[in-house]
Tab-separated table of C-alpha atoms in Angstrom:
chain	number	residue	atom	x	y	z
A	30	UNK	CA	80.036	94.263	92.547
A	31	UNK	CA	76.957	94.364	94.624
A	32	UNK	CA	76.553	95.823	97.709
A	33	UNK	CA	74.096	93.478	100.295
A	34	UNK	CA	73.201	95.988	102.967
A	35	UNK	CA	70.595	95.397	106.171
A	36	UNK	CA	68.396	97.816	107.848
A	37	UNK	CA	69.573	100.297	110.027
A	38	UNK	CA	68.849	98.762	113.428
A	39	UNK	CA	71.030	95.098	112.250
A	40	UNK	CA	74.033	97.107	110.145
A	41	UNK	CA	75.828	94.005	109.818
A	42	UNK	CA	76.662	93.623	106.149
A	43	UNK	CA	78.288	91.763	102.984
A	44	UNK	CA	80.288	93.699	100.592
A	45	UNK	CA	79.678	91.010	98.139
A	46	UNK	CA	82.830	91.201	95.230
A	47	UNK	CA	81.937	88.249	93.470
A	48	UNK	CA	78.329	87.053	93.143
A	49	UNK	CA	78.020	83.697	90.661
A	50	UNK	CA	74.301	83.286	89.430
A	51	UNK	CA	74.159	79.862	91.321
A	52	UNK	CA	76.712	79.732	93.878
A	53	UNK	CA	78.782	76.267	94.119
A	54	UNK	CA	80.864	77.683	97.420
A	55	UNK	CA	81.758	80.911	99.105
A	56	UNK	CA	84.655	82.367	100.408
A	57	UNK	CA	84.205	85.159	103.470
A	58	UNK	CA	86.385	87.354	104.117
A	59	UNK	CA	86.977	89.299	107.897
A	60	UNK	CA	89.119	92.022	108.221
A	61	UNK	CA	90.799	93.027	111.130
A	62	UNK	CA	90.436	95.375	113.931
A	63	UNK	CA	91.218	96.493	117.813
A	64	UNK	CA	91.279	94.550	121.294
A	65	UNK	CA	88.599	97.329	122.262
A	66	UNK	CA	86.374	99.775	120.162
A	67	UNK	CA	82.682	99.851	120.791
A	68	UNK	CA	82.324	102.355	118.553
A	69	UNK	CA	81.116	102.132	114.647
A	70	UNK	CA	84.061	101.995	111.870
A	71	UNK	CA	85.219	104.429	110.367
A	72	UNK	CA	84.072	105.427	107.033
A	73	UNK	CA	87.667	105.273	106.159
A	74	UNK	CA	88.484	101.332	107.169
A	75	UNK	CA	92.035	100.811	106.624
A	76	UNK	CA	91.936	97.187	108.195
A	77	UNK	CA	88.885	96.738	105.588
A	78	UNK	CA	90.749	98.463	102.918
A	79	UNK	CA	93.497	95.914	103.601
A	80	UNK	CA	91.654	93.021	102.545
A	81	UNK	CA	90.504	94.648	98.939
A	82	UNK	CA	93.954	93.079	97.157
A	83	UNK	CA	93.260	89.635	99.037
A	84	UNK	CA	89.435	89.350	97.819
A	85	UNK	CA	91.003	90.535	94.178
A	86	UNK	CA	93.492	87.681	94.603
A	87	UNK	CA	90.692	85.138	95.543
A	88	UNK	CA	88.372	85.796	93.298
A	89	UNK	CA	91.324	85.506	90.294
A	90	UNK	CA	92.312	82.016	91.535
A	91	UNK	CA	88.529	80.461	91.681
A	92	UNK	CA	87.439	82.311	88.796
A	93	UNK	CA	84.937	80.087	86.908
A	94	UNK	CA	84.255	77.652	89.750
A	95	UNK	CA	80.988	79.377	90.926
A	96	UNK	CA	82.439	80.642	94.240
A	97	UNK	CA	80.471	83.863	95.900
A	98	UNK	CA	83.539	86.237	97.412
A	99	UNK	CA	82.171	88.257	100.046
A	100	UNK	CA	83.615	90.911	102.804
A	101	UNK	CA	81.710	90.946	106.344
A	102	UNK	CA	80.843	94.776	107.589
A	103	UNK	CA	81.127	94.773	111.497
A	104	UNK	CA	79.008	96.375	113.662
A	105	UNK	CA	81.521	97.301	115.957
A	106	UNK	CA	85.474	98.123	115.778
A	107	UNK	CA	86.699	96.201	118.203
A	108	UNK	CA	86.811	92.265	119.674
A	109	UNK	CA	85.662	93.862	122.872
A	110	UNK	CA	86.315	91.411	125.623
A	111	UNK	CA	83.706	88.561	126.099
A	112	UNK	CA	81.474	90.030	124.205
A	113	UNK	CA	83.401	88.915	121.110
A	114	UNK	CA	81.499	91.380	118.489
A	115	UNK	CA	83.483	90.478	116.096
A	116	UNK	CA	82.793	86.885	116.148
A	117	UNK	CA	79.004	87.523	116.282
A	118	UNK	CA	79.286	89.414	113.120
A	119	UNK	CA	80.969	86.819	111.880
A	120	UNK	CA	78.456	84.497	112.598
A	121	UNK	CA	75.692	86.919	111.074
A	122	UNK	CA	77.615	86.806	107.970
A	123	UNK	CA	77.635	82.746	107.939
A	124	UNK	CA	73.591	83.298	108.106
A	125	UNK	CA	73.261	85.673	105.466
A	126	UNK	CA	75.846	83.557	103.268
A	127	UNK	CA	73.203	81.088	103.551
A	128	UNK	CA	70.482	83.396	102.479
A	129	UNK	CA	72.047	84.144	99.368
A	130	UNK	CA	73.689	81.658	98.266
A	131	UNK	CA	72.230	78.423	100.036
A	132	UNK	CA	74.366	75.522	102.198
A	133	UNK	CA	77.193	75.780	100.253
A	134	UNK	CA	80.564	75.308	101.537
A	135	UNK	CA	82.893	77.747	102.670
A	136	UNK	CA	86.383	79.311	103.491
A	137	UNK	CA	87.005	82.363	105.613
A	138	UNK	CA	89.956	84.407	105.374
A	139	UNK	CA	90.725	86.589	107.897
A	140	UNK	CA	93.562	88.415	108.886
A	141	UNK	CA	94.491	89.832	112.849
A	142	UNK	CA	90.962	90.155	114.752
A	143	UNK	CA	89.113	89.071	111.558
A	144	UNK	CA	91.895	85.667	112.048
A	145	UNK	CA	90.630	85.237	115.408
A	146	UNK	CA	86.499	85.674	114.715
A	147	UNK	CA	87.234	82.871	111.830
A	148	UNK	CA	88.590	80.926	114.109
A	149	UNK	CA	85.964	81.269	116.754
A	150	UNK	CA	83.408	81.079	114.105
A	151	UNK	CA	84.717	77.838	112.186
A	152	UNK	CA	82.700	75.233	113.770
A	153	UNK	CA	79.674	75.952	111.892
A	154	UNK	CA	78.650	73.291	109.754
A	155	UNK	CA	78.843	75.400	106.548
A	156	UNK	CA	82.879	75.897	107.130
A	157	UNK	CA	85.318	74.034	105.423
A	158	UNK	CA	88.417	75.472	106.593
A	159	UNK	CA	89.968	78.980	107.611
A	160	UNK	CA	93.114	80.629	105.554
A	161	UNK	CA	94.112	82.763	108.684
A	162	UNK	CA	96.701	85.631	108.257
A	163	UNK	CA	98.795	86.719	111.402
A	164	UNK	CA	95.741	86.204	113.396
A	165	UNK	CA	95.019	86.892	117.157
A	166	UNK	CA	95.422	83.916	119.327
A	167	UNK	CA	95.379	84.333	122.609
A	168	UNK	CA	96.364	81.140	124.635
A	169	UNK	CA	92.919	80.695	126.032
A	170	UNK	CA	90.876	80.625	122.599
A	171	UNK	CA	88.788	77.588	122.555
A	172	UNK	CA	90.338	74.980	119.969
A	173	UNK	CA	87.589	71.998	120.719
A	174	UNK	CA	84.823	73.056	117.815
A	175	UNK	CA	87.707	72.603	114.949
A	176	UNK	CA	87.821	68.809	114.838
A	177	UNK	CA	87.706	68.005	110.790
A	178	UNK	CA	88.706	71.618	109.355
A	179	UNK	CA	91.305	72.592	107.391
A	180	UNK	CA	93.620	75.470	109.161
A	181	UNK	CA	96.265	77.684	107.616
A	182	UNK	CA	97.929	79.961	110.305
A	183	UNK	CA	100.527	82.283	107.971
A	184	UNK	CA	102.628	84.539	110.460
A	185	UNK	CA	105.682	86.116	109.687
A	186	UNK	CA	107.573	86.044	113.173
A	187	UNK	CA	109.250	89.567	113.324
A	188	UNK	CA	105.252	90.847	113.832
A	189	UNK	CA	105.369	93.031	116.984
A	190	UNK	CA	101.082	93.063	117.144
A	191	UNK	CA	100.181	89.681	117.048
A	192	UNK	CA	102.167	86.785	118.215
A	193	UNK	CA	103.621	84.159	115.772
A	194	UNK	CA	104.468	82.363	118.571
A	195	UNK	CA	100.950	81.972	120.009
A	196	UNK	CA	100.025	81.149	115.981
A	197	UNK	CA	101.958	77.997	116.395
A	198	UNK	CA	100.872	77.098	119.452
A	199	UNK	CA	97.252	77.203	118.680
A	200	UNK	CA	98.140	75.059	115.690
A	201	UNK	CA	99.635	72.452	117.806
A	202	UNK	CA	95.851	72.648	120.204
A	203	UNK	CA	94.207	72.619	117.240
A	204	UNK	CA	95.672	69.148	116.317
A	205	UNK	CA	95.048	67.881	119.163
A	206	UNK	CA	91.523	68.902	119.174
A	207	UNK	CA	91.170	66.860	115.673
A	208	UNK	CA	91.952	69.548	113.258
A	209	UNK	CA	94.248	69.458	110.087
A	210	UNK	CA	95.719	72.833	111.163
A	211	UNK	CA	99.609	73.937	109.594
A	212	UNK	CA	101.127	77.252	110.771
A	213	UNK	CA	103.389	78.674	107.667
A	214	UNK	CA	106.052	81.068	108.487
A	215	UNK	CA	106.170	83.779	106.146
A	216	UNK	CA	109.223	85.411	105.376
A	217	UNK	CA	108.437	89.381	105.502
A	218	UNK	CA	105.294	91.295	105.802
A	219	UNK	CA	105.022	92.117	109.884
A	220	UNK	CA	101.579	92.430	110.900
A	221	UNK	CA	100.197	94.885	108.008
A	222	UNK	CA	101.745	92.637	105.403
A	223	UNK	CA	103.064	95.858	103.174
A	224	UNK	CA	106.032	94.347	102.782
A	225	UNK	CA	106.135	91.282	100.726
A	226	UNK	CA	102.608	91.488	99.540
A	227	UNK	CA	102.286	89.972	96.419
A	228	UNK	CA	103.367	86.593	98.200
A	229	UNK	CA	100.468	87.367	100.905
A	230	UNK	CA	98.209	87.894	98.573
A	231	UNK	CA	99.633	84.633	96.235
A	232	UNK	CA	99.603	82.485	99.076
A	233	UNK	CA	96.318	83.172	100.823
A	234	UNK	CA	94.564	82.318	97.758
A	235	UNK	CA	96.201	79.521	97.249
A	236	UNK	CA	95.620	78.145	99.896
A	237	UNK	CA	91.864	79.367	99.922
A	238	UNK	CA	91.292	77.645	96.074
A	239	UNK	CA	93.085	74.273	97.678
A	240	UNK	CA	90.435	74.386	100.723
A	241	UNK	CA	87.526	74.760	98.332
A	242	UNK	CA	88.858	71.838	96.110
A	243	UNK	CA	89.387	69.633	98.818
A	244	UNK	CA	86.460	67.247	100.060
């Protein structure tokens, strides 16, 4: 594991789990986080921590293949209105992917918030599709950047934080905006996805292995 850290005055970083010696793709993964929190994380970052069994998962199903499996460090806790932090840092990320590992494709994999900046994010030319796990979409978020990707939406419907509902919907813009996008239901899990795990963890890297074989 190496840890890719910048100077204090940009502290947007990579927790990097997987680092190939030349790097045929990358997969990014963006945890989630709060409508509002302009403060720092917490040095204890249960949404981050959250994502350690997924980038385990991923990095077991594209073992071999030369994919770089990296976690983006925000700046900020929150989405904070139209500022969009976490989208920025999401975009940081993309530039530093490139740093390191060259214009390789990738896949980002982010769950609540961290589902929402790869969304907003997913227009860069670098992206080959988003794996996005009960994500935030709010019925305004722009759709028209995603012609050509690949979109998973996984929600399980009984989550009482995010919207299922609003998942499927933004699948159905999506399309219409030229993007392969599918919204899968997921039978358990609510919004922390405790319950049912293993599948969560099964699926999403799935899914994320089929994205980087695809094209």
């Amino acid at each position: 594991m190496t840890l890719c850290r910048t100077r204090r005055a940009d502290p947007t970083a990579l927790l990097v789990r997987s680092a190939p010696a030349v790097p045929t793709a990358a997969v990014l993964l963006l945890h989630g986080g709060r409508a509002e929190g302009p403060e720092p994380p917490p040095a204890l970052n249960l949404p981050a921590l959250r994502m350690r069994p997924f980038a385990g998962a991923v990095t077991r199903a594209v073992r071999g293949r030369g994919v770089l499996v990296a976690e983006v460090r925000y700046r900020h806790r929150g989405w904070n209105g139209a500022r969009a932090d976490a989208a920025r840092d999401a975009e940081a990320a993309l530039g530093r992917l490139r740093e390191q590992a060259g214009p390789v494709p990738v896949v980002l994999l982010g769950h609540s918030m961290g589902g929402r900046a790869a969304l907003r994010v997913a227009g860069d030319p670098a992206v080959r599709g988003v794996v996005a796990l009960a994500p935030w979409c709010p019925a305004d978020e722009p759709v028209d950047h995603l012609g050509g990707r690949r979109l998973y939406l996984l929600h399980d419907e009984t989550d009482r934080v995010t919207s299922a509902r609003q998942s499927w919907e933004f699948v159905r813009r999506a399309r219409e905006a030229g993007a392969d996008a599918a919204g899968i239901p997921m039978p358990t899990g609510g919004h922390a996805m405790l319950r049912g795990a293993d599948l969560w963890h099964r699926r999403a890297a799935e899914l994320t292995a089929a994205l980087l074989s695809h094209g």
